[in-house]
Short mmCIF file of C-alpha atoms in Angstrom, two decimals:
data_model
loop_
_atom_site.label_atom_id
_atom_site.label_comp_id
_atom_site.label_asym_id
_atom_site.label_seq_id
_atom_site.Cartn_x
_atom_site.Cartn_y
_atom_site.Cartn_z
CA MET I 1 -4.90 -51.66 -6.74
CA GLU I 2 -1.49 -52.84 -7.94
CA LEU I 3 0.95 -50.02 -8.63
CA THR I 4 2.54 -50.95 -11.97
CA ALA I 5 4.27 -48.85 -14.62
CA ALA I 6 1.18 -49.15 -16.84
CA THR I 7 -1.08 -47.96 -14.02
CA ILE I 8 1.13 -44.93 -13.39
CA VAL I 9 1.38 -43.95 -17.08
CA VAL I 10 -2.34 -44.34 -17.81
CA ALA I 11 -3.44 -42.58 -14.61
CA PHE I 12 -0.98 -39.73 -15.22
CA ALA I 13 -2.33 -39.31 -18.78
CA GLY I 14 -5.92 -39.25 -17.50
CA VAL I 15 -5.17 -36.63 -14.86
CA PHE I 16 -3.20 -34.56 -17.38
CA LEU I 17 -6.20 -34.56 -19.76
CA ILE I 18 -8.53 -33.44 -16.97
CA CYS I 19 -6.10 -30.64 -16.02
CA PHE I 20 -5.92 -29.56 -19.66
CA MET I 21 -9.72 -29.34 -19.80
CA LYS I 22 -9.78 -27.25 -16.64
CA GLY I 23 -7.23 -24.85 -18.07
CA ALA I 24 -9.03 -24.51 -21.38
CA PHE I 25 -12.68 -24.48 -20.30
CA GLY I 26 -12.63 -23.86 -16.54
CA GLY I 27 -13.71 -27.39 -15.66
CA GLY I 28 -16.87 -29.40 -16.04
CA PHE I 29 -15.49 -31.93 -18.49
CA ALA I 30 -13.50 -34.11 -16.11
CA ILE I 31 -15.42 -37.16 -17.27
CA VAL I 32 -13.55 -36.96 -20.59
CA GLY I 33 -10.37 -38.12 -18.82
CA ILE I 34 -11.99 -40.71 -16.56
CA PRO I 35 -12.17 -43.48 -19.23
CA LEU I 36 -8.36 -43.66 -19.15
CA LEU I 37 -8.41 -44.23 -15.40
CA SER I 38 -11.05 -46.94 -15.74
CA ILE I 39 -8.57 -48.98 -17.79
CA VAL I 40 -6.34 -49.55 -14.77
CA MET I 41 -8.66 -49.24 -11.75
CA GLU I 42 -12.24 -49.58 -10.57
CA PRO I 43 -14.48 -46.48 -11.02
CA VAL I 44 -14.91 -46.04 -7.27
CA THR I 45 -11.14 -46.20 -6.75
CA ALA I 46 -10.74 -43.61 -9.50
CA GLY I 47 -13.23 -41.39 -7.67
CA GLY I 48 -11.17 -41.58 -4.48
CA LEU I 49 -7.99 -40.84 -6.42
CA LEU I 50 -9.47 -37.84 -8.22
CA ALA I 51 -11.30 -36.17 -5.31
CA PRO I 52 -8.19 -34.54 -3.72
CA LEU I 53 -6.57 -34.00 -7.13
CA PHE I 54 -9.60 -32.02 -8.30
CA VAL I 55 -9.08 -29.62 -5.39
CA ALA I 56 -5.40 -29.16 -6.28
CA MET I 57 -6.26 -28.61 -9.96
CA ASP I 58 -8.93 -26.04 -9.16
CA LEU I 59 -6.79 -24.07 -6.74
CA PHE I 60 -3.96 -23.97 -9.28
CA ALA I 61 -6.37 -22.95 -12.08
CA LEU I 62 -7.53 -19.97 -10.01
CA ARG I 63 -4.20 -18.27 -10.72
CA TYR I 64 -5.56 -17.90 -14.28
CA TRP I 65 -9.32 -17.62 -13.60
CA ARG I 66 -9.27 -14.67 -11.20
CA PRO I 67 -12.27 -12.81 -9.66
CA SER I 68 -12.56 -10.54 -12.71
CA THR I 69 -13.59 -13.62 -14.74
CA TRP I 70 -16.39 -14.71 -12.36
CA SER I 71 -20.04 -13.99 -13.13
CA LYS I 72 -21.00 -13.17 -9.56
CA PRO I 73 -24.77 -12.81 -10.18
CA ASP I 74 -24.85 -16.35 -11.59
CA LEU I 75 -22.65 -17.81 -8.85
CA VAL I 76 -24.95 -16.36 -6.18
CA LEU I 77 -27.79 -18.34 -7.77
CA LEU I 78 -25.82 -21.50 -8.55
CA LEU I 79 -23.79 -22.18 -5.42
CA PRO I 80 -26.60 -22.77 -2.87
CA GLY I 81 -28.06 -25.50 -5.10
CA LEU I 82 -24.60 -26.99 -5.56
CA VAL I 83 -24.07 -27.27 -1.80
CA ILE I 84 -27.46 -28.91 -1.27
CA GLY I 85 -26.93 -31.23 -4.24
CA ILE I 86 -23.58 -32.48 -2.95
CA GLY I 87 -25.16 -33.13 0.46
CA LEU I 88 -27.99 -35.09 -1.12
CA GLY I 89 -25.56 -36.98 -3.35
CA TYR I 90 -23.51 -38.03 -0.32
CA LEU I 91 -26.55 -39.19 1.66
CA LEU I 92 -27.96 -41.12 -1.30
CA PHE I 93 -24.66 -42.31 -2.80
CA ARG I 94 -25.23 -46.00 -2.07
CA ALA I 95 -28.99 -45.89 -2.65
CA LEU I 96 -29.03 -44.08 -6.01
CA ASP I 97 -28.86 -46.09 -9.22
CA HIS I 98 -25.76 -44.57 -10.80
CA ARG I 99 -26.53 -46.22 -14.14
CA ALA I 100 -29.99 -44.65 -14.38
CA ILE I 101 -28.63 -41.23 -13.42
CA ALA I 102 -25.97 -41.50 -16.12
CA ILE I 103 -28.51 -42.44 -18.81
CA VAL I 104 -31.00 -39.69 -17.86
CA MET I 105 -28.24 -37.05 -17.75
CA ALA I 106 -26.92 -38.24 -21.12
CA VAL I 107 -30.32 -38.07 -22.80
CA ILE I 108 -31.06 -34.58 -21.43
CA THR I 109 -27.64 -33.35 -22.57
CA LEU I 110 -28.03 -34.78 -26.08
CA ILE I 111 -31.48 -33.15 -26.38
CA PHE I 112 -30.01 -29.82 -25.26
CA VAL I 113 -27.19 -30.00 -27.82
CA GLY I 114 -29.58 -31.28 -30.50
CA LEU I 115 -31.87 -28.29 -30.02
CA TRP I 116 -28.85 -25.99 -30.33
CA PHE I 117 -27.92 -27.56 -33.68
CA VAL I 118 -31.54 -27.46 -34.90
CA GLY I 119 -31.58 -23.74 -34.04
CA GLY I 120 -28.65 -23.18 -36.38
CA ALA I 121 -25.85 -23.56 -33.82
CA ARG I 122 -25.97 -19.83 -33.16
CA MET I 123 -24.78 -18.01 -30.05
CA THR I 124 -28.06 -16.61 -28.81
CA VAL I 125 -28.32 -14.73 -25.52
CA ARG I 126 -31.16 -15.63 -23.16
CA PRO I 127 -32.10 -13.86 -19.93
CA ARG I 128 -30.85 -15.11 -16.56
CA SER I 129 -33.32 -17.33 -14.68
CA ALA I 130 -33.10 -17.90 -10.93
CA ARG I 131 -35.18 -21.08 -11.20
CA LYS I 132 -32.96 -22.56 -13.90
CA ALA I 133 -29.81 -21.59 -11.99
CA VAL I 134 -30.94 -23.26 -8.77
CA THR I 135 -31.99 -26.38 -10.70
CA ALA I 136 -28.65 -26.47 -12.53
CA GLY I 137 -26.69 -26.06 -9.29
CA LEU I 138 -28.68 -28.76 -7.50
CA THR I 139 -28.44 -31.24 -10.38
CA SER I 140 -24.75 -30.57 -10.85
CA GLY I 141 -24.13 -31.12 -7.13
CA ILE I 142 -25.84 -34.51 -7.17
CA THR I 143 -24.20 -35.74 -10.38
CA THR I 144 -20.72 -34.47 -9.47
CA MET I 145 -20.93 -36.26 -6.11
CA VAL I 146 -22.26 -39.49 -7.56
CA ALA I 147 -20.29 -39.74 -10.80
CA HIS I 148 -17.90 -36.75 -11.20
CA SER I 149 -20.19 -35.58 -14.01
CA GLY I 150 -21.48 -32.21 -12.86
CA GLY I 151 -20.44 -30.40 -16.05
CA PRO I 152 -23.51 -30.85 -18.29
CA PRO I 153 -26.11 -29.25 -15.96
CA LEU I 154 -23.89 -26.21 -15.40
CA ALA I 155 -23.05 -25.86 -19.10
CA MET I 156 -26.71 -26.11 -20.06
CA TYR I 157 -27.38 -23.12 -17.82
CA LEU I 158 -24.33 -20.97 -18.62
CA LEU I 159 -23.92 -21.45 -22.38
CA PRO I 160 -27.26 -19.85 -23.37
CA LEU I 161 -26.37 -16.72 -21.34
CA GLY I 162 -23.78 -15.73 -23.95
CA LEU I 163 -21.07 -14.90 -21.43
CA SER I 164 -17.65 -13.92 -22.75
CA LYS I 165 -15.30 -16.88 -23.05
CA GLU I 166 -13.20 -15.68 -20.09
CA VAL I 167 -16.24 -15.18 -17.85
CA TYR I 168 -17.70 -18.54 -18.87
CA ALA I 169 -14.46 -20.34 -18.02
CA GLY I 170 -13.84 -18.36 -14.83
CA THR I 171 -17.37 -18.90 -13.53
CA THR I 172 -17.16 -22.61 -14.29
CA SER I 173 -13.77 -22.81 -12.59
CA LEU I 174 -14.93 -21.21 -9.34
CA PHE I 175 -18.15 -23.24 -9.33
CA PHE I 176 -16.22 -26.51 -9.44
CA THR I 177 -13.58 -25.25 -7.02
CA VAL I 178 -16.32 -24.86 -4.41
CA GLY I 179 -17.91 -28.17 -5.40
CA ASN I 180 -14.69 -30.17 -5.32
CA LEU I 181 -13.67 -28.68 -1.98
CA LEU I 182 -17.01 -29.77 -0.53
CA LYS I 183 -17.01 -33.29 -1.95
CA ALA I 184 -13.36 -34.24 -1.32
CA ALA I 185 -13.87 -35.30 2.30
CA PRO I 186 -17.11 -37.26 1.64
CA TRP I 187 -15.46 -39.13 -1.24
CA LEU I 188 -12.46 -40.05 0.91
CA LEU I 189 -14.83 -41.27 3.63
CA LEU I 190 -16.76 -43.38 1.13
CA VAL I 191 -13.74 -44.85 -0.66
CA LYS I 192 -10.94 -44.80 1.97
CA PRO I 193 -7.95 -44.95 -0.44
CA SER I 194 -5.17 -47.48 0.19
CA GLY I 195 -1.44 -46.77 0.36
CA ASN I 196 -0.89 -47.36 -3.36
CA VAL I 197 -3.67 -44.91 -4.26
CA TRP I 198 -2.04 -42.19 -2.15
CA ILE I 199 1.32 -42.82 -3.86
CA LEU I 200 -0.32 -42.65 -7.29
CA MET I 201 -2.09 -39.46 -6.23
CA VAL I 202 1.24 -37.76 -5.46
CA ILE I 203 2.70 -38.87 -8.81
CA CYS I 204 -0.35 -37.66 -10.77
CA ALA I 205 -0.23 -34.30 -8.99
CA LEU I 206 2.89 -33.54 -11.04
CA ALA I 207 0.66 -33.29 -14.14
CA ILE I 208 -1.35 -30.39 -12.71
CA PRO I 209 0.84 -27.32 -13.45
CA ILE I 210 1.71 -28.18 -17.05
CA GLY I 211 -1.75 -29.56 -17.87
CA VAL I 212 -3.62 -26.48 -16.62
CA TRP I 213 -1.13 -24.11 -18.24
CA LEU I 214 -1.35 -25.78 -21.66
CA GLY I 215 -5.14 -25.72 -21.47
CA TRP I 216 -5.08 -22.04 -20.59
CA ARG I 217 -2.84 -21.37 -23.59
CA LEU I 218 -5.37 -23.14 -25.84
CA HIS I 219 -8.15 -21.00 -24.35
CA GLY I 220 -6.23 -17.89 -25.35
CA ARG I 221 -6.00 -19.08 -28.96
CA LEU I 222 -9.71 -19.82 -29.33
CA ASP I 223 -12.13 -17.03 -30.18
CA GLN I 224 -15.59 -16.78 -28.63
CA ARG I 225 -17.36 -18.82 -31.30
CA GLN I 226 -14.70 -21.54 -31.37
CA LEU I 227 -14.76 -21.95 -27.60
CA TYR I 228 -18.55 -22.23 -27.46
CA ARG I 229 -18.56 -24.77 -30.29
CA ALA I 230 -15.87 -26.74 -28.50
CA CYS I 231 -18.00 -26.74 -25.33
CA TYR I 232 -21.03 -28.05 -27.20
CA GLY I 233 -18.85 -30.68 -28.83
CA LEU I 234 -17.49 -31.76 -25.47
CA LEU I 235 -21.04 -31.99 -24.15
CA ILE I 236 -21.73 -34.57 -26.86
CA VAL I 237 -18.63 -36.54 -25.86
CA THR I 238 -19.61 -36.33 -22.19
CA ALA I 239 -23.19 -37.42 -22.91
CA LEU I 240 -22.06 -40.41 -24.99
CA LYS I 241 -19.67 -41.44 -22.21
CA LEU I 242 -22.46 -41.23 -19.63
CA LEU I 243 -24.80 -43.16 -21.91
CA TRP I 244 -22.20 -45.88 -22.37
CA ASP I 245 -21.54 -46.08 -18.63
CA GLY I 246 -25.23 -46.44 -17.89
CA ILE I 247 -26.09 -48.98 -20.57
CA SER I 248 -22.95 -51.10 -20.12
CA GLY I 249 -23.62 -51.13 -16.37
CA TYR I 250 -27.02 -52.71 -16.94
CA ILE I 251 -25.63 -55.19 -19.48
CA ALA I 252 -22.90 -56.27 -17.04
#
Protein backbone atom coordinates (compact mmCIF):
# COMPACT_ATOMS: atom_id res chain seq x y z
CA MET A 1 0.00 0.00 0.00
CA GLU A 2 1.37 3.39 -1.05
CA LEU A 3 1.19 6.02 1.68
CA THR A 4 -0.15 9.12 -0.10
CA ALA A 5 -1.96 12.19 1.20
CA ALA A 6 -5.23 10.86 -0.23
CA THR A 7 -4.74 7.52 1.52
CA ILE A 8 -4.12 9.24 4.85
CA VAL A 9 -7.13 11.58 4.56
CA VAL A 10 -9.58 8.88 3.45
CA ALA A 11 -8.38 6.33 6.02
CA PHE A 12 -8.49 8.94 8.80
CA ALA A 13 -12.08 9.84 7.82
CA GLY A 14 -13.10 6.17 7.82
CA VAL A 15 -11.60 5.53 11.26
CA PHE A 16 -13.17 8.74 12.61
CA LEU A 17 -16.61 7.59 11.40
CA ILE A 18 -16.17 4.19 13.07
CA CYS A 19 -15.10 5.90 16.33
CA PHE A 20 -18.14 8.16 16.13
CA MET A 21 -20.41 5.12 15.78
CA LYS A 22 -18.77 3.49 18.79
CA GLY A 23 -19.31 6.58 20.89
CA ALA A 24 -22.93 6.97 19.85
CA PHE A 25 -24.12 3.35 19.75
CA GLY A 26 -21.45 1.35 21.60
CA GLY A 27 -20.13 -0.32 18.47
CA GLY A 28 -21.44 -2.89 16.04
CA PHE A 29 -21.66 -0.58 13.04
CA ALA A 30 -18.00 -0.44 12.07
CA ILE A 31 -18.85 -1.64 8.58
CA VAL A 32 -20.42 1.77 7.91
CA GLY A 33 -16.93 3.32 7.84
CA ILE A 34 -15.19 0.51 5.97
CA PRO A 35 -16.34 1.62 2.46
CA LEU A 36 -14.14 4.71 2.83
CA LEU A 37 -11.11 2.53 3.55
CA SER A 38 -11.86 0.32 0.56
CA ILE A 39 -11.34 3.34 -1.70
CA VAL A 40 -7.63 3.46 -0.92
CA MET A 41 -6.71 -0.12 0.07
CA GLU A 42 -7.66 -3.76 -0.32
CA PRO A 43 -10.31 -5.11 2.11
CA VAL A 44 -7.85 -7.52 3.73
CA THR A 45 -5.34 -4.70 4.25
CA ALA A 46 -8.13 -2.63 5.80
CA GLY A 47 -8.87 -5.53 8.15
CA GLY A 48 -5.26 -5.62 9.32
CA LEU A 49 -5.26 -1.84 9.78
CA LEU A 50 -8.48 -1.82 11.78
CA ALA A 51 -7.87 -4.82 14.07
CA PRO A 52 -5.53 -3.00 16.54
CA LEU A 53 -7.43 0.29 16.11
CA PHE A 54 -10.67 -1.41 17.17
CA VAL A 55 -9.01 -2.40 20.44
CA ALA A 56 -7.84 1.18 21.08
CA MET A 57 -11.30 2.56 20.23
CA ASP A 58 -13.06 0.12 22.54
CA LEU A 59 -10.74 0.70 25.47
CA PHE A 60 -11.16 4.46 25.09
CA ALA A 61 -14.96 4.11 24.79
CA LEU A 62 -15.08 2.25 28.10
CA ARG A 63 -14.39 5.53 29.89
CA TYR A 64 -17.97 6.42 28.87
CA TRP A 65 -19.61 2.96 28.85
CA ARG A 66 -18.80 1.90 32.41
CA PRO A 67 -19.92 -1.28 34.27
CA SER A 68 -23.19 0.37 35.32
CA THR A 69 -24.21 0.39 31.63
CA TRP A 70 -23.55 -3.33 31.03
CA SER A 71 -26.39 -5.86 30.96
CA LYS A 72 -24.49 -8.58 32.79
CA PRO A 73 -27.15 -11.32 32.42
CA ASP A 74 -27.02 -10.89 28.63
CA LEU A 75 -23.22 -10.72 28.48
CA VAL A 76 -22.96 -13.99 30.43
CA LEU A 77 -25.02 -15.62 27.66
CA LEU A 78 -23.43 -13.81 24.72
CA LEU A 79 -19.70 -13.93 25.40
CA PRO A 80 -19.09 -17.72 25.33
CA GLY A 81 -20.63 -17.90 21.85
CA LEU A 82 -18.56 -14.91 20.77
CA VAL A 83 -15.31 -16.59 21.84
CA ILE A 84 -16.19 -19.83 20.04
CA GLY A 85 -17.34 -17.92 16.95
CA ILE A 86 -14.08 -15.98 16.66
CA GLY A 87 -12.13 -19.23 16.98
CA LEU A 88 -14.20 -20.85 14.25
CA GLY A 89 -13.89 -17.76 12.06
CA TYR A 90 -10.10 -17.84 12.37
CA LEU A 91 -9.85 -21.55 11.56
CA LEU A 92 -12.19 -21.22 8.57
CA PHE A 93 -11.10 -17.76 7.40
CA ARG A 94 -9.56 -18.94 4.13
CA ALA A 95 -12.11 -21.71 3.53
CA LEU A 96 -15.31 -19.72 4.09
CA ASP A 97 -16.95 -17.96 1.15
CA HIS A 98 -16.99 -14.39 2.46
CA ARG A 99 -19.37 -13.30 -0.30
CA ALA A 100 -22.00 -15.90 0.62
CA ILE A 101 -21.73 -15.04 4.31
CA ALA A 102 -22.23 -11.35 3.51
CA ILE A 103 -25.32 -12.03 1.40
CA VAL A 104 -26.94 -14.39 3.94
CA MET A 105 -26.27 -11.96 6.81
CA ALA A 106 -27.69 -9.08 4.74
CA VAL A 107 -30.89 -10.94 3.88
CA ILE A 108 -31.48 -12.03 7.49
CA THR A 109 -30.90 -8.47 8.72
CA LEU A 110 -33.28 -6.95 6.16
CA ILE A 111 -35.97 -9.50 7.11
CA PHE A 112 -35.48 -8.64 10.80
CA VAL A 113 -35.82 -4.89 10.14
CA GLY A 114 -38.72 -5.48 7.74
CA LEU A 115 -40.66 -7.40 10.38
CA TRP A 116 -40.05 -4.54 12.82
CA PHE A 117 -41.53 -2.04 10.35
CA VAL A 118 -44.48 -4.34 9.56
CA GLY A 119 -45.15 -4.55 13.31
CA GLY A 120 -45.53 -0.77 13.44
CA ALA A 121 -41.92 0.08 14.32
CA ARG A 122 -42.80 -0.08 18.00
CA MET A 123 -40.42 -0.68 20.89
CA THR A 124 -41.76 -3.97 22.19
CA VAL A 125 -40.06 -5.86 25.00
CA ARG A 126 -39.51 -9.59 24.58
CA PRO A 127 -38.20 -12.03 27.19
CA ARG A 128 -34.52 -12.97 27.32
CA SER A 129 -33.65 -16.25 25.55
CA ALA A 130 -30.48 -18.20 26.30
CA ARG A 131 -30.71 -20.03 22.97
CA LYS A 132 -31.02 -16.81 20.98
CA ALA A 133 -28.20 -15.19 22.95
CA VAL A 134 -25.78 -18.06 22.32
CA THR A 135 -26.72 -18.11 18.62
CA ALA A 136 -26.25 -14.33 18.37
CA GLY A 137 -22.86 -14.49 20.10
CA LEU A 138 -21.65 -17.35 17.91
CA THR A 139 -22.83 -15.75 14.67
CA SER A 140 -21.40 -12.38 15.64
CA GLY A 141 -18.05 -13.99 16.45
CA ILE A 142 -17.81 -15.66 13.05
CA THR A 143 -18.92 -12.61 11.04
CA THR A 144 -16.77 -10.14 13.00
CA MET A 145 -13.71 -12.33 12.43
CA VAL A 146 -14.40 -12.90 8.75
CA ALA A 147 -15.70 -9.48 7.70
CA HIS A 148 -15.74 -7.03 10.67
CA SER A 149 -19.54 -7.26 10.51
CA GLY A 150 -20.57 -8.70 13.87
CA GLY A 151 -23.05 -5.91 14.62
CA PRO A 152 -26.27 -7.24 13.04
CA PRO A 153 -26.49 -10.55 14.97
CA LEU A 154 -25.92 -8.78 18.29
CA ALA A 155 -28.39 -6.00 17.49
CA MET A 156 -31.03 -8.51 16.44
CA TYR A 157 -30.75 -10.06 19.89
CA LEU A 158 -30.45 -6.92 22.04
CA LEU A 159 -32.91 -4.53 20.37
CA PRO A 160 -36.05 -6.61 21.10
CA LEU A 161 -35.12 -6.74 24.81
CA GLY A 162 -36.04 -3.07 25.21
CA LEU A 163 -32.93 -2.16 27.19
CA SER A 164 -32.41 1.48 28.12
CA LYS A 165 -30.31 3.35 25.57
CA GLU A 166 -27.34 3.53 27.97
CA VAL A 167 -27.47 -0.19 28.77
CA TYR A 168 -27.87 -1.10 25.11
CA ALA A 169 -24.81 0.96 24.14
CA GLY A 170 -22.75 -0.15 27.14
CA THR A 171 -23.50 -3.84 26.60
CA THR A 172 -22.66 -3.55 22.92
CA SER A 173 -19.45 -1.71 23.75
CA LEU A 174 -18.17 -4.34 26.18
CA PHE A 175 -19.21 -7.18 23.86
CA PHE A 176 -17.09 -5.79 21.03
CA THR A 177 -14.25 -4.85 23.37
CA VAL A 178 -13.90 -8.54 24.24
CA GLY A 179 -14.36 -9.57 20.62
CA ASN A 180 -11.84 -7.12 19.21
CA LEU A 181 -9.26 -8.01 21.85
CA LEU A 182 -9.60 -11.68 20.88
CA LYS A 183 -9.45 -11.17 17.12
CA ALA A 184 -6.64 -8.58 16.93
CA ALA A 185 -3.79 -11.11 17.09
CA PRO A 186 -5.38 -13.57 14.61
CA TRP A 187 -6.01 -10.76 12.12
CA LEU A 188 -2.41 -9.55 12.38
CA LEU A 189 -1.21 -13.13 11.84
CA LEU A 190 -3.42 -13.50 8.78
CA VAL A 191 -2.61 -10.14 7.21
CA LYS A 192 0.90 -9.28 8.51
CA PRO A 193 0.76 -5.48 7.96
CA SER A 194 3.64 -3.74 6.19
CA GLY A 195 5.57 -0.69 7.41
CA ASN A 196 3.25 1.78 5.68
CA VAL A 197 0.19 0.19 7.29
CA TRP A 198 1.72 0.59 10.76
CA ILE A 199 2.48 4.26 10.05
CA LEU A 200 -1.08 4.82 8.83
CA MET A 201 -2.37 3.04 11.93
CA VAL A 202 -0.56 5.50 14.21
CA ILE A 203 -1.92 8.48 12.25
CA CYS A 204 -5.49 7.15 12.31
CA ALA A 205 -5.26 6.54 16.06
CA LEU A 206 -5.38 10.32 16.50
CA ALA A 207 -9.04 10.22 15.39
CA ILE A 208 -10.07 8.00 18.31
CA PRO A 209 -10.52 10.48 21.21
CA ILE A 210 -12.48 13.13 19.32
CA GLY A 211 -14.51 10.61 17.30
CA VAL A 212 -15.66 8.63 20.34
CA TRP A 213 -16.36 11.78 22.34
CA LEU A 214 -18.49 13.36 19.61
CA GLY A 215 -20.44 10.13 19.21
CA TRP A 216 -21.03 9.99 22.95
CA ARG A 217 -22.32 13.58 22.86
CA LEU A 218 -24.79 12.59 20.13
CA HIS A 219 -25.93 9.64 22.24
CA GLY A 220 -26.74 12.04 25.07
CA ARG A 221 -28.94 14.14 22.78
CA LEU A 222 -30.99 11.22 21.47
CA ASP A 223 -33.94 9.93 23.46
CA GLN A 224 -34.74 6.22 23.75
CA ARG A 225 -37.02 6.08 20.72
CA GLN A 226 -34.66 8.09 18.51
CA LEU A 227 -31.69 5.91 19.38
CA TYR A 228 -33.56 2.68 18.67
CA ARG A 229 -34.82 4.04 15.35
CA ALA A 230 -31.29 5.10 14.47
CA CYS A 231 -30.06 1.57 15.25
CA TYR A 232 -32.68 0.00 12.99
CA GLY A 233 -31.79 2.51 10.28
CA LEU A 234 -28.11 1.66 10.59
CA LEU A 235 -28.98 -2.03 10.34
CA ILE A 236 -30.50 -1.30 6.93
CA VAL A 237 -27.35 0.55 5.84
CA THR A 238 -25.18 -2.29 7.14
CA ALA A 239 -27.30 -4.94 5.41
CA LEU A 240 -27.21 -3.09 2.08
CA LYS A 241 -23.43 -2.75 2.37
CA LEU A 242 -23.07 -6.48 3.06
CA LEU A 243 -25.40 -7.29 0.17
CA TRP A 244 -23.37 -5.12 -2.17
CA ASP A 245 -20.09 -6.67 -1.01
CA GLY A 246 -21.43 -10.16 -1.60
CA ILE A 247 -23.04 -9.58 -4.98
CA SER A 248 -20.23 -7.42 -6.38
CA GLY A 249 -17.74 -10.06 -5.24
CA TYR A 250 -19.48 -12.68 -7.36
CA ILE A 251 -19.77 -10.32 -10.34
CA ALA A 252 -16.05 -9.52 -10.16
